[in-house]
Coordinates of N, CA and C in Angstrom, one line a residue:
X953 N -132.8 35.3 -33.3 CA -132.5 35.9 -32.2 C -133.4 37.1 -32.7
X954 N -134.4 37.7 -31.4 CA -135.1 39.1 -31.6 C -134.3 40.2 -31.1
X955 N -133.4 40.2 -30.2 CA -132.6 41.3 -29.9 C -131.1 40.9 -30.2
X956 N -130.7 42.1 -30.5 CA -129.1 42.2 -30.6 C -128.2 41.5 -29.5
X957 N -127.2 41.0 -29.6 CA -126.7 39.6 -29.1 C -126.3 40.5 -27.6
X958 N -125.5 42.0 -27.9 CA -125.2 42.7 -26.7 C -126.2 43.3 -25.9
X959 N -127.1 43.3 -26.1 CA -128.9 43.3 -25.3 C -129.0 42.1 -24.8
X960 N -128.9 41.0 -25.2 CA -129.4 39.5 -25.0 C -128.3 39.4 -23.3
X961 N -126.5 39.7 -24.0 CA -125.8 39.4 -22.7 C -126.2 40.3 -21.6
X962 N -126.1 41.8 -21.6 CA -126.4 42.7 -20.8 C -127.9 42.4 -19.8
X963 N -128.9 41.8 -20.2 CA -130.1 41.5 -19.7 C -129.9 40.2 -19.1
X964 N -128.8 39.0 -19.5 CA -128.9 37.9 -19.1 C -127.9 38.1 -17.8
X965 N -126.8 38.9 -17.6 CA -125.8 39.2 -16.5 C -126.9 39.9 -15.6
X966 N -127.5 40.5 -16.0 CA -128.0 41.6 -14.7 C -129.3 40.6 -14.2
X967 N -129.9 39.7 -14.6 CA -130.7 38.5 -14.3 C -129.6 37.6 -13.4
X968 N -128.7 37.3 -13.8 CA -127.9 36.2 -12.9 C -127.3 36.8 -11.8
X969 N -126.7 38.3 -12.0 CA -126.4 39.3 -10.8 C -127.6 39.6 -9.6
X970 N -128.8 39.8 -10.0 CA -129.7 39.9 -9.3 C -130.1 38.4 -8.4
X971 N -129.9 37.3 -9.0 CA -130.2 35.9 -8.5 C -129.1 35.8 -7.4
X972 N -127.8 36.1 -7.9 CA -126.9 36.2 -7.0 C -126.5 36.9 -5.7
X973 N -127.1 38.0 -5.8 CA -127.5 38.9 -4.9 C -128.6 38.5 -3.9
X974 N -129.4 37.9 -4.3 CA -130.7 37.5 -3.6 C -130.0 36.1 -2.7
X975 N -129.5 35.3 -3.5 CA -129.2 34.3 -2.5 C -128.0 34.5 -1.6
X976 N -127.2 35.4 -1.7 CA -126.2 36.0 -0.8 C -127.1 36.4 0.1
X977 N -128.1 37.1 0.1 CA -128.7 37.8 1.1 C -129.6 36.9 2.1
X978 N -130.2 36.1 1.1 CA -130.8 34.8 1.9 C -129.6 33.8 2.4
X979 N -128.7 33.8 2.1 CA -127.8 33.1 2.7 C -127.2 34.0 4.3
X980 N -126.9 34.8 4.0 CA -126.9 36.0 5.0 C -128.0 35.9 6.4
X981 N -128.9 35.9 5.6 CA -130.3 36.1 6.6 C -130.3 34.4 7.4
X982 N -130.3 33.4 6.8 CA -130.8 32.1 7.5 C -129.9 31.3 7.5
X983 N -128.7 32.2 7.7 CA -127.5 31.2 7.9 C -126.9 30.6 9.0
X984 N -127.2 31.3 10.3 CA -127.4 30.5 11.6 C -128.4 29.7 11.6
X985 N -129.5 29.3 10.7 CA -130.1 28.2 11.1 C -129.9 26.9 10.1
X986 N -128.9 27.4 9.3 CA -128.4 26.4 8.2 C -127.2 25.9 8.4
X987 N -126.5 26.5 9.6 CA -125.1 26.4 9.7 C -124.7 25.0 10.1
X988 N -124.5 24.4 9.4 CA -124.1 22.8 9.1 C -122.6 22.5 8.9
X989 N -122.1 21.9 9.5 CA -120.1 21.9 9.0 C -120.6 21.2 7.9
X990 N -121.0 21.2 7.1 CA -120.7 20.0 5.8 C -120.2 20.6 4.7
X991 N -119.5 20.1 3.7 CA -118.8 20.4 2.6 C -120.0 20.2 1.3
X992 N -119.4 21.0 0.1 CA -120.8 20.8 -0.8 C -120.7 19.5 -1.5
X993 N -119.6 18.7 -1.5 CA -120.1 17.3 -1.9 C -120.7 16.7 -0.8
X994 N -120.6 16.9 0.2 CA -121.4 15.8 1.3 C -122.6 16.5 1.3
X995 N -123.6 17.6 1.1 CA -124.5 18.2 0.8 C -125.2 17.6 -0.4
X996 N -124.3 17.5 -1.6 CA -124.8 17.0 -2.5 C -125.1 15.3 -2.2
X997 N -124.4 14.7 -1.7 CA -124.6 13.5 -1.3 C -125.7 13.4 -0.4
X998 N -126.0 14.2 0.4 CA -127.4 14.3 1.2 C -128.5 14.4 0.8
X999 N -128.2 15.3 -0.4 CA -129.6 15.4 -1.4 C -129.8 14.3 -2.0
X1000 N -129.1 13.7 -2.7 CA -129.0 12.3 -3.4 C -129.9 11.2 -2.3
X1001 N -129.5 11.5 -1.4 CA -130.0 10.1 -0.6 C -131.5 10.6 -0.1
X1002 N -131.5 11.8 0.0 CA -133.0 12.3 0.7 C -133.6 11.6 -0.6
X1003 N -133.6 12.3 -1.8 CA -134.6 12.3 -2.7 C -134.6 10.6 -3.2
X1004 N -133.8 9.4 -3.1 CA -134.2 8.6 -3.1 C -134.5 7.5 -1.7
X1005 N -134.4 8.1 -0.8 CA -134.4 7.3 0.5 C -133.2 6.3 1.0
X1006 N -132.9 5.7 0.1 CA -131.9 4.9 0.4 C -131.1 4.5 -1.0
X1007 N -129.4 4.4 -0.7 CA -129.0 4.3 -2.2 C -127.6 3.1 -2.1
X1008 N -127.4 2.5 -2.9 CA -126.1 2.3 -2.8 C -124.8 3.1 -2.8
X1009 N -123.5 2.6 -2.5 CA -122.8 3.5 -2.7 C -122.3 3.6 -4.2
X1010 N -122.7 2.7 -4.9 CA -122.2 2.7 -6.3 C -123.1 3.5 -7.0
X1011 N -124.3 3.4 -6.9 CA -125.4 4.5 -7.5 C -125.2 5.8 -6.9
X1012 N -124.4 6.3 -5.7 CA -124.0 7.5 -5.1 C -123.3 7.7 -6.1
X1013 N -122.3 7.0 -6.4 CA -121.1 7.4 -7.1 C -121.1 7.6 -8.7
X1014 N -122.2 7.2 -9.3 CA -122.4 7.1 -10.6 C -123.4 8.7 -10.4
X1015 N -124.3 8.9 -10.0 CA -124.8 10.1 -9.8 C -123.8 11.3 -9.7
X1016 N -123.1 10.9 -8.6 CA -122.2 12.3 -8.6 C -120.8 12.2 -9.6
X1017 N -120.5 11.3 -10.2 CA -119.7 11.2 -11.1 C -118.1 11.1 -10.7
X1018 N -117.9 10.3 -9.2 CA -117.0 9.9 -8.4 C -116.9 8.7 -8.6
X1019 N -115.5 8.1 -7.6 CA -115.4 6.7 -7.4 C -116.3 6.4 -6.3
X1020 N -116.5 4.9 -6.1 CA -117.0 4.1 -5.2 C -116.2 4.4 -3.7
X1021 N -114.7 4.4 -4.4 CA -113.9 4.8 -2.8 C -114.0 6.2 -2.3
X1022 N -114.0 7.5 -3.2 CA -114.3 8.7 -3.0 C -115.7 8.9 -2.0
X1023 N -116.7 8.0 -2.4 CA -118.3 8.2 -2.0 C -117.9 7.6 -0.7
X1024 N -117.4 6.4 -0.5 CA -117.3 5.8 0.9 C -116.3 6.8 1.7
X1025 N -115.6 7.4 1.4 CA -114.9 8.6 2.4 C -116.0 9.1 3.0
X1026 N -116.5 10.3 2.0 CA -117.7 11.3 2.3 C -118.6 10.7 3.4
X1027 N -118.9 9.5 2.7 CA -120.2 8.4 3.8 C -119.5 8.6 5.0
X1028 N -118.6 7.7 5.1 CA -117.8 7.6 6.4 C -117.5 8.8 7.6
X1029 N -117.1 10.0 6.8 CA -117.2 11.4 7.8 C -118.6 11.8 7.9
X1030 N -119.4 11.5 6.7 CA -121.0 12.1 7.6 C -121.4 10.7 8.5
X1031 N -121.2 9.7 8.4 CA -121.8 8.7 9.4 C -121.2 8.9 10.8
X1032 N -119.8 9.2 10.8 CA -119.6 9.7 12.4 C -120.3 11.2 12.7
X1033 N -120.7 11.9 11.9 CA -121.4 13.1 12.8 C -123.1 12.7 12.4
X1034 N -123.2 11.5 11.8 CA -124.7 11.0 12.6 C -125.8 11.5 11.6
X1035 N -124.9 12.2 9.9 CA -125.9 12.3 8.9 C -126.5 11.4 8.1
X1036 N -125.4 10.0 7.9 CA -126.2 8.8 7.3 C -125.6 7.7 8.3
X1037 N -126.4 6.6 7.8 CA -126.4 5.3 8.3 C -126.2 4.2 7.2
X1038 N -125.2 3.4 7.5 CA -124.8 2.5 6.7 C -125.4 1.1 6.9
X1039 N -125.9 0.3 6.2 CA -126.0 -1.3 6.6 C -125.6 -2.0 5.2
X1040 N -125.7 -3.4 5.4 CA -125.7 -4.3 4.3 C -126.7 -4.4 3.7
X1041 N -126.9 -4.6 2.3 CA -128.0 -5.0 1.3 C -128.2 -6.8 1.7
X1042 N -129.3 -7.0 2.3 CA -129.4 -8.3 2.2 C -129.8 -9.1 1.6
X1043 N -130.2 -8.5 0.2 CA -130.7 -9.0 -0.9 C -129.3 -9.2 -1.8
X1044 N -128.4 -8.5 -1.5 CA -127.0 -8.8 -2.3 C -125.6 -7.9 -0.9
X1045 N -125.3 -9.1 -0.3 CA -124.3 -8.6 0.6 C -123.2 -7.7 0.7
X1046 N -122.9 -7.9 -0.8 CA -121.6 -7.3 -1.2 C -122.2 -5.6 -1.3
X1047 N -123.3 -5.3 -1.4 CA -123.7 -3.7 -1.4 C -124.2 -3.2 0.2
X1048 N -123.5 -2.0 0.0 CA -123.7 -1.1 1.3 C -125.0 -0.2 0.9
X1049 N -125.8 -0.3 1.3 CA -127.2 0.8 1.5 C -126.8 2.0 2.3
X1050 N -127.0 3.2 1.9 CA -127.0 4.4 2.8 C -128.1 5.1 2.8
X1051 N -128.6 5.5 4.1 CA -129.8 6.5 4.1 C -129.3 7.4 4.9
X1052 N -130.4 8.2 5.7 CA -130.4 9.4 6.3 C -130.1 8.7 7.5
X1053 N -129.4 9.8 8.4 CA -129.3 9.5 9.9 C -130.1 10.5 10.4
X1054 N -130.0 10.6 12.1 CA -130.9 11.4 12.8 C -130.4 13.2 12.6
X1055 N -129.3 13.2 12.2 CA -128.6 14.5 11.7 C -129.0 14.7 10.5
X1056 N -129.2 13.9 9.2 CA -129.4 13.8 8.1 C -131.0 14.5 7.8
X1057 N -131.9 14.0 8.8 CA -133.4 14.0 9.1 C -133.5 15.4 9.5
X1058 N -132.6 15.8 10.4 CA -132.9 17.2 11.1 C -132.2 18.1 10.2
X1059 N -131.4 18.4 9.4 CA -131.1 19.0 8.7 C -132.0 19.4 7.3
X1060 N -132.8 17.9 6.8 CA -133.8 18.5 5.9 C -135.0 19.1 6.4
X1061 N -135.2 18.9 8.0 CA -136.3 19.4 8.2 C -136.0 20.9 8.5
X1062 N -134.9 21.3 9.0 CA -134.5 22.7 9.2 C -134.4 23.6 7.7
X1063 N -134.1 22.8 6.6 CA -134.0 23.2 5.1 C -135.4 23.7 4.7
X1064 N -136.4 22.7 5.1 CA -137.7 23.1 4.8 C -138.7 24.2 5.3
X1065 N -138.1 23.9 6.7 CA -138.6 25.2 7.5 C -138.0 26.9 7.0
X1066 N -136.5 26.8 6.6 CA -136.4 27.8 6.1 C -136.9 28.5 4.3
X1067 N -137.4 27.0 4.0 CA -137.8 27.2 2.3 C -139.1 27.7 2.6
X1068 N -139.9 27.2 3.6 CA -141.1 28.0 3.8 C -141.4 29.1 4.1
X1069 N -140.4 29.8 5.4 CA -140.2 31.0 5.7 C -140.0 32.1 4.5
X1070 N -139.1 31.7 3.6 CA -138.5 32.3 2.4 C -139.8 32.8 1.5
X1071 N -140.3 31.6 1.5 CA -141.8 31.7 0.4 C -142.8 32.5 1.1
X1072 N -142.9 32.3 2.4 CA -144.1 33.6 2.9 C -143.4 35.0 3.3
X1073 N -142.1 34.8 3.4 CA -141.8 36.2 3.4 C -141.5 37.0 2.6
X1074 N -141.0 36.2 1.0 CA -140.6 36.8 0.0 C -141.7 36.7 -1.0
X1075 N -141.9 35.3 -1.5 CA -142.7 35.1 -2.9 C -144.1 35.5 -2.5
X1076 N -144.4 35.6 -1.4 CA -145.9 35.8 -1.2 C -146.3 37.6 -1.4
X1077 N -145.2 38.3 -1.4 CA -145.6 39.7 -1.8 C -145.4 39.5 -3.4
X1078 N -145.5 38.6 -4.2 CA -145.4 38.6 -5.9 C -147.0 38.0 -6.3
X1079 N -147.5 38.7 -7.2 CA -149.0 38.1 -7.5 C -148.6 36.6 -7.9
X1080 N -149.8 35.7 -7.6 CA -149.6 34.2 -8.0 C -149.4 34.1 -9.2
X1081 N -149.9 34.7 -10.1 CA -149.7 34.9 -11.8 C -148.3 35.0 -11.9
X1082 N -147.5 36.3 -11.1 CA -146.1 36.6 -11.5 C -145.5 35.0 -11.1
X1083 N -146.0 34.2 -9.9 CA -145.2 33.2 -9.5 C -145.3 32.1 -10.5
X1084 N -146.3 31.9 -11.0 CA -146.6 31.0 -11.9 C -145.8 31.2 -13.1
X1085 N -145.6 32.3 -13.9 CA -144.9 32.8 -15.1 C -143.2 32.7 -14.6
X1086 N -142.9 32.8 -13.2 CA -141.4 32.8 -13.1 C -141.1 31.5 -13.1
X1087 N -142.1 30.2 -12.7 CA -142.0 28.8 -12.4 C -141.8 28.4 -14.1
X1088 N -143.1 28.7 -14.8 CA -142.9 28.5 -16.2 C -141.6 28.7 -17.0
X1089 N -141.1 30.0 -16.8 CA -139.9 30.7 -17.5 C -138.8 29.8 -16.8
X1090 N -138.7 29.3 -15.5 CA -137.5 28.6 -15.3 C -137.2 27.2 -15.6
X1091 N -138.5 26.7 -15.6 CA -138.6 25.1 -16.2 C -138.3 25.3 -17.8
X1092 N -138.6 26.2 -18.4 CA -138.3 26.4 -19.8 C -136.8 26.4 -20.1
X1093 N -136.4 27.2 -19.3 CA -134.8 27.4 -19.3 C -134.1 26.1 -18.9
X1094 N -134.7 25.5 -17.5 CA -134.0 24.3 -17.5 C -134.1 23.1 -18.6
X1095 N -135.6 23.3 -19.1 CA -135.4 22.0 -20.4 C -134.2 22.5 -21.7
X1096 N -134.3 23.6 -21.9 CA -133.2 23.9 -22.8 C -131.7 23.6 -22.6
X1097 N -131.6 23.9 -21.4 CA -130.0 23.8 -20.9 C -130.1 22.1 -21.0
X1098 N -130.5 21.5 -20.3 CA -130.5 19.8 -20.1 C -130.6 19.3 -22.0
X1099 N -131.7 19.8 -22.4 CA -131.3 19.5 -24.1 C -130.2 19.6 -24.6
X1100 N -129.7 20.9 -24.4 CA -128.4 21.5 -25.6 C -127.2 20.4 -25.0
X1101 N -127.4 20.2 -23.4 CA -126.3 19.7 -22.8 C -125.9 18.2 -23.0
X1102 N -127.3 17.5 -23.8 CA -127.4 16.2 -24.0 C -126.9 16.0 -25.4
X1103 N -127.0 17.3 -26.0 CA -126.1 16.8 -27.7 C -124.9 16.4 -27.7
X1104 N -124.5 15.6 -28.9 CA -123.0 15.1 -29.1 C -121.9 16.2 -29.4

């Protein structure tokens, strides 16, 4: 390491505090647009389904690291609110497929609009080269964390 440990700790803490403050300010600014009454676990489940289009309850459980019955309970609540819909897998009738419902589609449409507004209002005030640098450094940190967490 090139810098002293204390200097590294101070620098990382300052970045983390700035990121936390930014996220808090953005949450406050956009809360009214994103004020869905869903829990963190429900949001995680929706993100998975959004990313994969449709998933089985077992696949969701594996990704979330919880039991199939826990996923079924979350899916049941989200289905009642219209965020997801369930159907039987015609290739394997014992499996239940989950995909976004109309509220789920609306949820991600709002998220996309907020994300674009944040980009236009805030990120556009930075030089494009700075954005590329920030992206590169963030992806580098992500890779380091993923590699370190995979170690036995």
